[in-house]
PDB file of C-alpha atoms in Angstrom:
ATOM      1  CA  MET S  11      -0.003  -0.129  -0.051  1.00 58.00           C
ATOM      2  CA  LYS S  12       1.949   2.926  -1.185  1.00 76.00           C
ATOM      3  CA  LEU S  13       0.046   6.302  -0.711  1.00 85.00           C
ATOM      4  CA  LYS S  14       1.093   9.180  -2.747  1.00 88.00           C
ATOM      5  CA  LYS S  15       1.396  12.785  -1.812  1.00 89.00           C
ATOM      6  CA  GLY S  16      -2.025  13.810  -3.367  1.00 91.00           C
ATOM      7  CA  ASP S  17      -3.483  11.073  -1.190  1.00 92.00           C
ATOM      8  CA  TYR S  18      -2.507  12.630   1.928  1.00 94.00           C
ATOM      9  CA  ALA S  19      -4.058  15.810   0.489  1.00 94.00           C
ATOM     10  CA  ILE S  20      -7.158  14.502   0.053  1.00 94.00           C
ATOM     11  CA  ILE S  21      -7.165  12.764   3.651  1.00 94.00           C
ATOM     12  CA  THR S  22      -6.201  16.253   4.999  1.00 94.00           C
ATOM     13  CA  ALA S  23      -9.226  17.769   2.887  1.00 94.00           C
ATOM     14  CA  VAL S  24     -11.729  15.503   4.286  1.00 94.00           C
ATOM     15  CA  LEU S  25     -10.836  15.546   7.942  1.00 94.00           C
ATOM     16  CA  ALA S  26     -10.496  19.515   7.588  1.00 94.00           C
ATOM     17  CA  ALA S  27     -14.073  19.381   6.260  1.00 93.00           C
ATOM     18  CA  SER S  28     -15.176  17.455   9.244  1.00 91.00           C
ATOM     19  CA  LEU S  29     -13.556  19.780  11.551  1.00 91.00           C
ATOM     20  CA  THR S  30     -15.073  22.706  10.128  1.00 90.00           C
ATOM     21  CA  LEU S  31     -18.454  21.113  10.325  1.00 88.00           C
ATOM     22  CA  SER S  32     -17.896  20.235  14.010  1.00 84.00           C
ATOM     23  CA  LEU S  33     -16.896  23.739  14.715  1.00 83.00           C
ATOM     24  CA  ILE S  34     -19.986  25.017  12.965  1.00 81.00           C
ATOM     25  CA  PHE S  35     -22.489  22.704  14.507  1.00 77.00           C
ATOM     26  CA  THR S  36     -21.304  21.797  17.920  1.00 68.00           C
ATOM     27  CA  GLY S  37     -21.200  25.344  19.334  1.00 58.00           C
ATOM     28  CA  SER S  38     -20.882  25.516  23.068  1.00 51.00           C
ATOM     29  CA  SER S  39     -20.292  22.559  25.167  1.00 52.00           C
ATOM     30  CA  ALA S  40     -22.736  24.054  27.959  1.00 56.00           C
ATOM     31  CA  SER S  41     -24.132  21.386  29.849  1.00 63.00           C
ATOM     32  CA  ALA S  42     -27.543  23.221  29.661  1.00 72.00           C
ATOM     33  CA  THR S  43     -29.398  22.115  26.836  1.00 82.00           C
ATOM     34  CA  THR S  44     -32.366  22.524  24.651  1.00 88.00           C
ATOM     35  CA  ALA S  45     -33.754  20.212  22.082  1.00 91.00           C
ATOM     36  CA  VAL S  46     -35.254  21.406  18.962  1.00 91.00           C
ATOM     37  CA  VAL S  47     -37.590  19.369  17.368  1.00 92.00           C
ATOM     38  CA  MET S  48     -38.291  20.369  13.562  1.00 90.00           C
ATOM     39  CA  GLN S  49     -40.574  19.037  10.947  1.00 90.00           C
ATOM     40  CA  ASP S  50     -40.531  20.593   7.350  1.00 86.00           C
ATOM     41  CA  ASN S  51     -38.060  22.997   8.588  1.00 83.00           C
ATOM     42  CA  GLN S  52     -40.567  24.424  11.097  1.00 87.00           C
ATOM     43  CA  VAL S  53     -39.788  24.394  14.701  1.00 90.00           C
ATOM     44  CA  ILE S  54     -42.660  22.515  16.198  1.00 90.00           C
ATOM     45  CA  LYS S  55     -41.355  21.966  19.853  1.00 90.00           C
ATOM     46  CA  LYS S  56     -38.554  23.317  22.049  1.00 90.00           C
ATOM     47  CA  ILE S  57     -37.659  21.319  25.425  1.00 90.00           C
ATOM     48  CA  ASP S  58     -35.235  22.844  27.794  1.00 89.00           C
ATOM     49  CA  LEU S  59     -33.610  19.242  28.698  1.00 86.00           C
ATOM     50  CA  SER S  60     -31.794  20.727  31.541  1.00 84.00           C
ATOM     51  CA  ALA S  61     -34.856  22.148  33.236  1.00 85.00           C
ATOM     52  CA  LEU S  62     -36.684  18.975  32.734  1.00 84.00           C
ATOM     53  CA  LYS S  63     -37.741  17.175  35.935  1.00 85.00           C
ATOM     54  CA  SER S  64     -39.348  13.933  34.829  1.00 87.00           C
ATOM     55  CA  PRO S  65     -39.633  11.927  31.370  1.00 89.00           C
ATOM     56  CA  VAL S  66     -41.770  13.576  28.642  1.00 90.00           C
ATOM     57  CA  THR S  67     -43.034  11.490  25.643  1.00 90.00           C
ATOM     58  CA  PHE S  68     -45.161  12.936  22.643  1.00 90.00           C
ATOM     59  CA  SER S  69     -45.674  11.763  19.307  1.00 91.00           C
ATOM     60  CA  VAL S  70     -45.527  13.655  16.036  1.00 91.00           C
ATOM     61  CA  GLY S  71     -47.582  12.716  13.127  1.00 88.00           C
ATOM     62  CA  GLY S  72     -47.269  13.310   9.212  1.00 87.00           C
ATOM     63  CA  ASP S  73     -46.654  10.708   6.717  1.00 87.00           C
ATOM     64  CA  TYR S  74     -45.315   8.576   9.666  1.00 90.00           C
ATOM     65  CA  ASN S  75     -45.818   8.479  13.517  1.00 92.00           C
ATOM     66  CA  ASP S  76     -42.936   9.092  15.637  1.00 92.00           C
ATOM     67  CA  LEU S  77     -42.693   8.782  19.383  1.00 93.00           C
ATOM     68  CA  ILE S  78     -40.114  10.882  21.137  1.00 93.00           C
ATOM     69  CA  ILE S  79     -39.089  10.592  24.619  1.00 93.00           C
ATOM     70  CA  ALA S  80     -37.233  13.362  26.491  1.00 92.00           C
ATOM     71  CA  GLU S  81     -35.682  13.110  29.960  1.00 90.00           C
ATOM     72  CA  PRO S  82     -33.632  15.204  32.003  1.00 88.00           C
ATOM     73  CA  GLY S  83     -30.633  15.850  29.826  1.00 86.00           C
ATOM     74  CA  ARG S  84     -31.349  13.825  26.994  1.00 89.00           C
ATOM     75  CA  ILE S  85     -33.810  13.027  24.167  1.00 92.00           C
ATOM     76  CA  ARG S  86     -34.576  10.263  21.651  1.00 93.00           C
ATOM     77  CA  PHE S  87     -36.837   8.660  18.984  1.00 93.00           C
ATOM     78  CA  GLN S  88     -38.473   6.019  20.987  1.00 92.00           C
ATOM     79  CA  GLU S  89     -40.400   4.430  18.309  1.00 92.00           C
ATOM     80  CA  ALA S  90     -41.266   5.176  14.817  1.00 91.00           C
ATOM     81  CA  ASN S  91     -43.214   3.322  11.998  1.00 90.00           C
ATOM     82  CA  CYS S  92     -41.316   4.707   9.336  1.00 85.00           C
ATOM     83  CA  PRO S  93     -39.624   1.912   7.103  1.00 81.00           C
ATOM     84  CA  ASP S  94     -35.716   2.753   7.904  1.00 77.00           C
ATOM     85  CA  GLN S  95     -35.604   2.994  11.776  1.00 82.00           C
ATOM     86  CA  VAL S  96     -32.696   5.201  11.398  1.00 81.00           C
ATOM     87  CA  CYS S  97     -34.167   7.705  13.910  1.00 85.00           C
ATOM     88  CA  VAL S  98     -34.769   5.225  16.648  1.00 88.00           C
ATOM     89  CA  GLN S  99     -31.336   3.461  16.129  1.00 83.00           C
ATOM     90  CA  THR S 100     -29.441   6.849  16.412  1.00 83.00           C
ATOM     91  CA  GLY S 101     -30.373   6.517  20.234  1.00 86.00           C
ATOM     92  CA  TRP S 102     -30.004   9.119  23.034  1.00 88.00           C
ATOM     93  CA  LEU S 103     -28.807  12.742  22.009  1.00 88.00           C
ATOM     94  CA  THR S 104     -27.131  14.403  24.957  1.00 85.00           C
ATOM     95  CA  ARG S 105     -24.741  16.885  23.658  1.00 81.00           C
ATOM     96  CA  PRO S 106     -25.055  20.134  21.678  1.00 80.00           C
ATOM     97  CA  GLY S 107     -24.584  19.524  18.096  1.00 77.00           C
ATOM     98  CA  GLN S 108     -25.927  15.959  18.129  1.00 82.00           C
ATOM     99  CA  ILE S 109     -28.953  15.372  15.782  1.00 86.00           C
ATOM    100  CA  ALA S 110     -31.275  12.521  14.923  1.00 89.00           C
ATOM    101  CA  VAL S 111     -33.356  12.314  11.934  1.00 88.00           C
ATOM    102  CA  CYS S 112     -36.434  10.621  10.592  1.00 88.00           C
ATOM    103  CA  LEU S 113     -35.970  11.326   7.058  1.00 85.00           C
ATOM    104  CA  PRO S 114     -39.236   9.849   5.772  1.00 86.00           C
ATOM    105  CA  ASN S 115     -41.098  12.009   8.019  1.00 88.00           C
ATOM    106  CA  LYS S 116     -38.994  14.963   7.480  1.00 88.00           C
ATOM    107  CA  LEU S 117     -38.622  15.132  11.351  1.00 90.00           C
ATOM    108  CA  SER S 118     -35.404  15.826  13.035  1.00 90.00           C
ATOM    109  CA  ILE S 119     -34.196  16.610  16.785  1.00 91.00           C
ATOM    110  CA  ARG S 120     -31.181  18.777  17.393  1.00 88.00           C
ATOM    111  CA  ILE S 121     -29.627  19.637  20.586  1.00 87.00           C
ATOM    112  CA  GLU S 122     -28.561  23.156  21.167  1.00 82.00           C
ATOM    113  CA  GLY S 123     -26.628  24.607  24.155  1.00 75.00           C
ATOM    114  CA  ASN S 124     -28.563  27.047  26.171  1.00 67.00           C
ATOM    115  CA  SER S 125     -25.374  29.104  27.245  1.00 52.00           C
ATOM    116  CA  SER S 126     -23.376  31.063  24.829  1.00 46.00           C
ATOM    117  CA  SER S 127     -20.188  30.950  27.042  1.00 42.00           C
ATOM    118  CA  GLY S 128     -17.213  28.647  26.708  1.00 43.00           C
ATOM    119  CA  ASP S 129     -17.333  27.835  23.007  1.00 46.00           C
ATOM    120  CA  GLN S 130     -15.037  24.739  22.924  1.00 46.00           C
ATOM    121  CA  VAL S 131     -14.034  22.599  19.974  1.00 47.00           C
ATOM    122  CA  ASP S 132     -15.489  19.262  20.433  1.00 51.00           C
ATOM    123  CA  ILE S 133     -15.729  16.673  18.036  1.00 56.00           C
ATOM    124  CA  ILE S 134     -18.670  14.348  18.180  1.00 53.00           C
ATOM    125  CA  VAL S 135     -17.949  10.635  18.142  1.00 59.00           C
ATOM    126  CA  LYS S 136     -20.651   8.416  19.056  1.00 52.00           C
TER     127      LYS S 136
ATOM    128  CA  MET O   5     -21.290  -6.835 -27.155  1.00 74.00           C
ATOM    129  CA  ARG O   6     -18.385  -7.766 -24.730  1.00 81.00           C
ATOM    130  CA  ARG O   7     -19.029  -4.553 -23.121  1.00 83.00           C
ATOM    131  CA  ILE O   8     -22.712  -5.138 -22.369  1.00 87.00           C
ATOM    132  CA  ILE O   9     -21.894  -8.462 -20.841  1.00 89.00           C
ATOM    133  CA  TYR O  10     -19.136  -6.904 -18.741  1.00 88.00           C
ATOM    134  CA  ASN O  11     -21.527  -4.026 -17.789  1.00 90.00           C
ATOM    135  CA  SER O  12     -24.355  -6.549 -16.492  1.00 91.00           C
ATOM    136  CA  ILE O  13     -21.960  -8.771 -14.826  1.00 92.00           C
ATOM    137  CA  LEU O  14     -20.541  -5.731 -12.850  1.00 92.00           C
ATOM    138  CA  ILE O  15     -23.968  -4.386 -11.949  1.00 93.00           C
ATOM    139  CA  SER O  16     -24.908  -7.794 -10.564  1.00 92.00           C
ATOM    140  CA  LEU O  17     -21.670  -8.064  -8.656  1.00 92.00           C
ATOM    141  CA  ALA O  18     -22.314  -4.395  -7.230  1.00 91.00           C
ATOM    142  CA  LEU O  19     -25.626  -5.476  -6.175  1.00 90.00           C
ATOM    143  CA  THR O  20     -24.393  -8.494  -4.618  1.00 89.00           C
ATOM    144  CA  LEU O  21     -21.830  -6.574  -3.017  1.00 88.00           C
ATOM    145  CA  SER O  22     -24.204  -4.166  -1.298  1.00 83.00           C
ATOM    146  CA  LEU O  23     -26.398  -7.080  -0.220  1.00 82.00           C
ATOM    147  CA  VAL O  24     -23.433  -8.697   1.389  1.00 85.00           C
ATOM    148  CA  GLU O  25     -22.421  -5.750   3.323  1.00 81.00           C
ATOM    149  CA  LYS O  26     -25.795  -5.732   5.000  1.00 76.00           C
ATOM    150  CA  TRP O  27     -24.437  -8.678   7.019  1.00 78.00           C
ATOM    151  CA  PHE O  28     -21.931  -6.264   8.477  1.00 75.00           C
ATOM    152  CA  PRO O  29     -23.879  -3.823  10.133  1.00 70.00           C
ATOM    153  CA  LEU O  30     -21.404  -1.003  10.513  1.00 70.00           C
ATOM    154  CA  ASN O  31     -24.332   1.176  11.775  1.00 65.00           C
ATOM    155  CA  LEU O  32     -24.868  -0.675  14.787  1.00 66.00           C
ATOM    156  CA  LEU O  33     -21.100   0.440  15.610  1.00 69.00           C
ATOM    157  CA  VAL O  34     -21.816   4.289  14.475  1.00 67.00           C
ATOM    158  CA  PRO O  35     -25.416   4.642  14.724  1.00 64.00           C
ATOM    159  CA  LEU O  36     -25.855   7.110  11.564  1.00 68.00           C
ATOM    160  CA  PRO O  37     -27.599   6.739   8.450  1.00 65.00           C
ATOM    161  CA  GLY O  38     -25.573   6.077   5.428  1.00 63.00           C
ATOM    162  CA  ILE O  39     -22.692   4.481   7.227  1.00 78.00           C
ATOM    163  CA  LYS O  40     -21.585   1.629   5.261  1.00 80.00           C
ATOM    164  CA  LEU O  41     -18.422  -0.220   3.831  1.00 84.00           C
ATOM    165  CA  GLY O  42     -19.352   0.817   0.172  1.00 85.00           C
ATOM    166  CA  LEU O  43     -17.805  -2.404  -1.262  1.00 87.00           C
ATOM    167  CA  ALA O  44     -19.825  -1.640  -4.440  1.00 88.00           C
ATOM    168  CA  ASN O  45     -17.447   1.264  -4.842  1.00 90.00           C
ATOM    169  CA  VAL O  46     -14.678  -1.401  -5.696  1.00 92.00           C
ATOM    170  CA  VAL O  47     -17.101  -2.177  -8.630  1.00 93.00           C
ATOM    171  CA  THR O  48     -17.345   1.351  -9.708  1.00 93.00           C
ATOM    172  CA  LEU O  49     -13.465   1.995  -9.333  1.00 93.00           C
ATOM    173  CA  PHE O  50     -12.949  -1.182 -11.530  1.00 92.00           C
ATOM    174  CA  ALA O  51     -15.397   0.058 -14.254  1.00 92.00           C
ATOM    175  CA  LEU O  52     -13.900   3.407 -14.215  1.00 92.00           C
ATOM    176  CA  PHE O  53     -10.252   2.228 -14.760  1.00 91.00           C
ATOM    177  CA  TYR O  54     -10.917  -0.699 -17.218  1.00 89.00           C
ATOM    178  CA  LEU O  55     -14.140   0.271 -18.912  1.00 89.00           C
ATOM    179  CA  GLY O  56     -14.478   3.756 -18.836  1.00 90.00           C
ATOM    180  CA  PHE O  57     -16.636   6.678 -17.542  1.00 93.00           C
ATOM    181  CA  GLN O  58     -19.728   5.918 -19.657  1.00 92.00           C
ATOM    182  CA  SER O  59     -19.741   2.171 -18.621  1.00 91.00           C
ATOM    183  CA  ALA O  60     -19.187   3.298 -14.904  1.00 93.00           C
ATOM    184  CA  LEU O  61     -21.963   5.624 -15.099  1.00 95.00           C
ATOM    185  CA  MET O  62     -24.353   3.201 -16.511  1.00 93.00           C
ATOM    186  CA  ILE O  63     -23.300   0.611 -14.078  1.00 93.00           C
ATOM    187  CA  THR O  64     -23.786   3.024 -11.087  1.00 94.00           C
ATOM    188  CA  VAL O  65     -27.251   4.317 -12.142  1.00 94.00           C
ATOM    189  CA  LEU O  66     -28.685   0.867 -12.868  1.00 93.00           C
ATOM    190  CA  ARG O  67     -27.225  -0.429  -9.594  1.00 90.00           C
ATOM    191  CA  CYS O  68     -29.034   2.118  -7.586  1.00 90.00           C
ATOM    192  CA  VAL O  69     -32.346   1.730  -9.391  1.00 91.00           C
ATOM    193  CA  LEU O  70     -32.096  -1.973  -9.099  1.00 89.00           C
ATOM    194  CA  GLY O  71     -31.010  -2.005  -5.624  1.00 85.00           C
ATOM    195  CA  SER O  72     -33.995   0.581  -4.509  1.00 85.00           C
ATOM    196  CA  ILE O  73     -36.463  -1.802  -6.189  1.00 84.00           C
ATOM    197  CA  PHE O  74     -35.110  -4.761  -4.133  1.00 77.00           C
ATOM    198  CA  TYR O  75     -34.791  -2.768  -0.966  1.00 70.00           C
ATOM    199  CA  GLY O  76     -35.734   0.613  -0.446  1.00 70.00           C
ATOM    200  CA  GLY O  77     -38.150   3.192  -1.980  1.00 75.00           C
ATOM    201  CA  ILE O  78     -38.160   6.594  -3.595  1.00 82.00           C
ATOM    202  CA  ILE O  79     -36.131   8.387  -0.707  1.00 81.00           C
ATOM    203  CA  ALA O  80     -33.685   5.514  -0.669  1.00 82.00           C
ATOM    204  CA  LEU O  81     -33.220   5.683  -4.557  1.00 89.00           C
ATOM    205  CA  SER O  82     -32.710   9.549  -4.390  1.00 89.00           C
ATOM    206  CA  LEU O  83     -30.211   9.195  -1.729  1.00 87.00           C
ATOM    207  CA  SER O  84     -28.176   6.368  -3.303  1.00 88.00           C
ATOM    208  CA  LEU O  85     -28.225   8.101  -6.555  1.00 93.00           C
ATOM    209  CA  SER O  86     -27.135  11.606  -5.465  1.00 94.00           C
ATOM    210  CA  GLY O  87     -24.325   9.809  -3.498  1.00 93.00           C
ATOM    211  CA  ALA O  88     -23.036   7.302  -5.984  1.00 93.00           C
ATOM    212  CA  ILE O  89     -23.060   9.800  -9.034  1.00 96.00           C
ATOM    213  CA  LEU O  90     -21.253  12.461  -6.908  1.00 96.00           C
ATOM    214  CA  ALA O  91     -18.882   9.970  -5.825  1.00 96.00           C
ATOM    215  CA  LEU O  92     -18.445   8.870  -9.566  1.00 96.00           C
ATOM    216  CA  LEU O  93     -17.852  12.391 -10.867  1.00 96.00           C
ATOM    217  CA  VAL O  94     -15.068  13.011  -7.979  1.00 96.00           C
ATOM    218  CA  MET O  95     -13.349   9.794  -8.796  1.00 96.00           C
ATOM    219  CA  ALA O  96     -13.306  10.351 -12.501  1.00 95.00           C
ATOM    220  CA  LEU O  97     -11.901  13.793 -11.747  1.00 96.00           C
ATOM    221  CA  LEU O  98      -9.382  12.665  -9.305  1.00 94.00           C
ATOM    222  CA  LYS O  99      -8.423   9.674 -11.905  1.00 93.00           C
ATOM    223  CA  ARG O 100      -6.837  12.266 -14.296  1.00 93.00           C
ATOM    224  CA  GLY O 101      -3.994  12.655 -11.532  1.00 91.00           C
ATOM    225  CA  TYR O 102      -3.785   8.934 -11.058  1.00 91.00           C
ATOM    226  CA  GLY O 103      -0.071   7.709 -10.815  1.00 87.00           C
ATOM    227  CA  ARG O 104       1.363  11.341 -10.587  1.00 90.00           C
ATOM    228  CA  TRP O 105      -0.784  12.467  -7.563  1.00 92.00           C
ATOM    229  CA  PHE O 106      -2.967   9.954  -6.393  1.00 94.00           C
ATOM    230  CA  SER O 107      -3.249   6.396  -5.791  1.00 94.00           C
ATOM    231  CA  VAL O 108      -6.404   4.225  -6.138  1.00 94.00           C
ATOM    232  CA  ILE O 109      -6.624   4.593  -2.343  1.00 94.00           C
ATOM    233  CA  GLY O 110      -6.661   8.361  -2.283  1.00 95.00           C
ATOM    234  CA  ILE O 111      -9.097   8.073  -5.278  1.00 96.00           C
ATOM    235  CA  SER O 112     -11.312   5.826  -3.243  1.00 96.00           C
ATOM    236  CA  ILE O 113     -11.436   8.125  -0.180  1.00 96.00           C
ATOM    237  CA  GLY O 114     -12.233  11.030  -2.328  1.00 96.00           C
ATOM    238  CA  GLY O 115     -15.244   8.859  -3.738  1.00 96.00           C
ATOM    239  CA  ALA O 116     -16.316   7.729  -0.353  1.00 95.00           C
ATOM    240  CA  ALA O 117     -16.474  11.401   1.123  1.00 96.00           C
ATOM    241  CA  ALA O 118     -18.114  12.691  -2.282  1.00 96.00           C
ATOM    242  CA  HIS O 119     -20.712   9.769  -1.697  1.00 94.00           C
ATOM    243  CA  ASN O 120     -21.585  11.091   1.890  1.00 93.00           C
ATOM    244  CA  ILE O 121     -21.707  14.768   0.973  1.00 95.00           C
ATOM    245  CA  GLY O 122     -23.997  13.895  -2.138  1.00 95.00           C
ATOM    246  CA  GLN O 123     -26.462  11.832   0.247  1.00 91.00           C
ATOM    247  CA  VAL O 124     -26.416  14.722   2.958  1.00 91.00           C
ATOM    248  CA  ALA O 125     -27.056  17.237   0.161  1.00 94.00           C
ATOM    249  CA  MET O 126     -30.119  15.446  -0.982  1.00 92.00           C
ATOM    250  CA  ALA O 127     -31.219  14.576   2.452  1.00 88.00           C
ATOM    251  CA  SER O 128     -30.958  18.195   3.452  1.00 88.00           C
ATOM    252  CA  ALA O 129     -32.768  18.858   0.164  1.00 89.00           C
ATOM    253  CA  ILE O 130     -35.765  16.561   1.138  1.00 85.00           C
ATOM    254  CA  MET O 131     -35.836  17.938   4.744  1.00 80.00           C
ATOM    255  CA  GLY O 132     -35.675  21.423   3.631  1.00 78.00           C
ATOM    256  CA  SER O 133     -33.139  21.926   6.404  1.00 76.00           C
ATOM    257  CA  SER O 134     -29.197  22.335   6.397  1.00 78.00           C
ATOM    258  CA  SER O 135     -28.999  20.823  10.017  1.00 78.00           C
ATOM    259  CA  VAL O 136     -28.424  17.298   8.616  1.00 83.00           C
ATOM    260  CA  PHE O 137     -25.007  18.428   7.344  1.00 87.00           C
ATOM    261  CA  ALA O 138     -24.096  17.975  11.152  1.00 84.00           C
ATOM    262  CA  TYR O 139     -24.184  14.116  10.191  1.00 84.00           C
ATOM    263  CA  LEU O 140     -21.108  14.993   7.774  1.00 89.00           C
ATOM    264  CA  ILE O 141     -18.830  15.315  10.579  1.00 88.00           C
ATOM    265  CA  VAL O 142     -18.607  11.763  11.776  1.00 87.00           C
ATOM    266  CA  LEU O 143     -19.397  10.414   8.219  1.00 90.00           C
ATOM    267  CA  LEU O 144     -16.391  11.949   6.866  1.00 93.00           C
ATOM    268  CA  LEU O 145     -14.224  10.591   9.574  1.00 93.00           C
ATOM    269  CA  VAL O 146     -15.763   7.018   8.594  1.00 92.00           C
ATOM    270  CA  ALA O 147     -15.352   7.895   5.046  1.00 93.00           C
ATOM    271  CA  VAL O 148     -11.553   8.173   5.197  1.00 95.00           C
ATOM    272  CA  ILE O 149     -11.497   4.708   7.000  1.00 94.00           C
ATOM    273  CA  THR O 150     -13.748   2.773   4.577  1.00 93.00           C
ATOM    274  CA  GLY O 151     -12.268   4.685   1.631  1.00 94.00           C
ATOM    275  CA  VAL O 152      -9.078   3.088   2.691  1.00 94.00           C
ATOM    276  CA  LEU O 153     -10.397  -0.249   2.999  1.00 93.00           C
ATOM    277  CA  THR O 154     -12.222  -0.407  -0.320  1.00 93.00           C
ATOM    278  CA  GLY O 155      -9.551   1.460  -2.164  1.00 94.00           C
ATOM    279  CA  THR O 156      -7.023  -1.172  -0.716  1.00 94.00           C
ATOM    280  CA  VAL O 157      -9.212  -3.946  -2.131  1.00 93.00           C
ATOM    281  CA  ALA O 158      -9.518  -2.255  -5.579  1.00 93.00           C
ATOM    282  CA  SER O 159      -5.782  -1.593  -5.554  1.00 92.00           C
ATOM    283  CA  ALA O 160      -4.940  -5.338  -4.845  1.00 91.00           C
ATOM    284  CA  LEU O 161      -7.376  -6.241  -7.747  1.00 90.00           C
ATOM    285  CA  PHE O 162      -5.936  -3.994 -10.071  1.00 89.00           C
ATOM    286  CA  GLU O 163      -2.368  -5.388  -9.111  1.00 88.00           C
ATOM    287  CA  LYS O 164      -3.572  -8.851 -10.040  1.00 88.00           C
ATOM    288  CA  LEU O 165      -4.840  -7.713 -13.031  1.00 86.00           C
ATOM    289  CA  GLU O 166      -1.904  -5.932 -14.271  1.00 84.00           C
ATOM    290  CA  LYS O 167       0.265  -9.107 -13.400  1.00 84.00           C
ATOM    291  CA  THR O 168      -1.868 -11.271 -15.408  1.00 82.00           C
ATOM    292  CA  GLY O 169      -2.069  -8.472 -17.897  1.00 72.00           C
ATOM    293  CA  THR O 170      -4.890  -9.390 -20.288  1.00 63.00           C
ATOM    294  CA  LEU O 171      -7.937  -7.690 -19.297  1.00 68.00           C
ATOM    295  CA  ARG O 172      -7.160  -4.282 -20.349  1.00 60.00           C
ATOM    296  CA  GLU O 173      -6.748  -5.233 -24.107  1.00 54.00           C
ATOM    297  CA  LYS O 174      -9.645  -7.730 -23.978  1.00 51.00           C
ATOM    298  CA  ILE O 175     -12.412  -4.979 -22.870  1.00 53.00           C
ATOM    299  CA  ALA O 176     -10.955  -1.846 -24.594  1.00 45.00           C
TER     300      ALA O 176
END
């Protein structure tokens, strides 16, 4: 396996793109988090996960039905009747920048940081 | 005639490979949509190097269409088409620098990354939201690894073919 100079350039470019995106999306690494639930590019629900005291579940309709459960500090797709189940497999979201998407239902959950202080670079590796 | 036969063999090979790689559920390791080994990319690379761009394009498009008929739907089709075609275009472009600047592995990494970018761009168009681009953070990291793996397989295949040395003349 002989890598050429250009190969390293490609690898560097791909890693740099990944790092740039993580800078854009991760934002603050604050422990206080809000979950933003969007459908069709409209915010349909905002939940302050850090203020949550007990689990909350709610379902979202559309082309398919998704059941979302929010607990103190975390949120996930609990159940969905969409064909690919990618949203459910994504599991819990806990940190700012993390996202779970149900593409068939055009539904997404994204975690945002509440406080604007302490912007730190943080690559999400699940 | 020979070209048609090669194309159809490669399409079925690509379909088989994408079926086989479902037995290695990489997305259980990294639970993100679009995570896969991309073994079918070995076929695309082979077609690109030994049959030319036109054949590679035909194989890629037909593989996606047939694949989505077997398992998937219209969303799966648009996602796989956008990813596979962008990957092919990028690899065809990088191939111009093959030997001088890039090896098969580098071209394969470029293709894997382009595949993910194409898919996420399409997903973003379907969702009407750019937030899915956050997926690329991890997808691109994985693309480097899977690109090296599939590129190594393709590289080994090409070396064997060069050694036996008959194929290039036969098809072209």
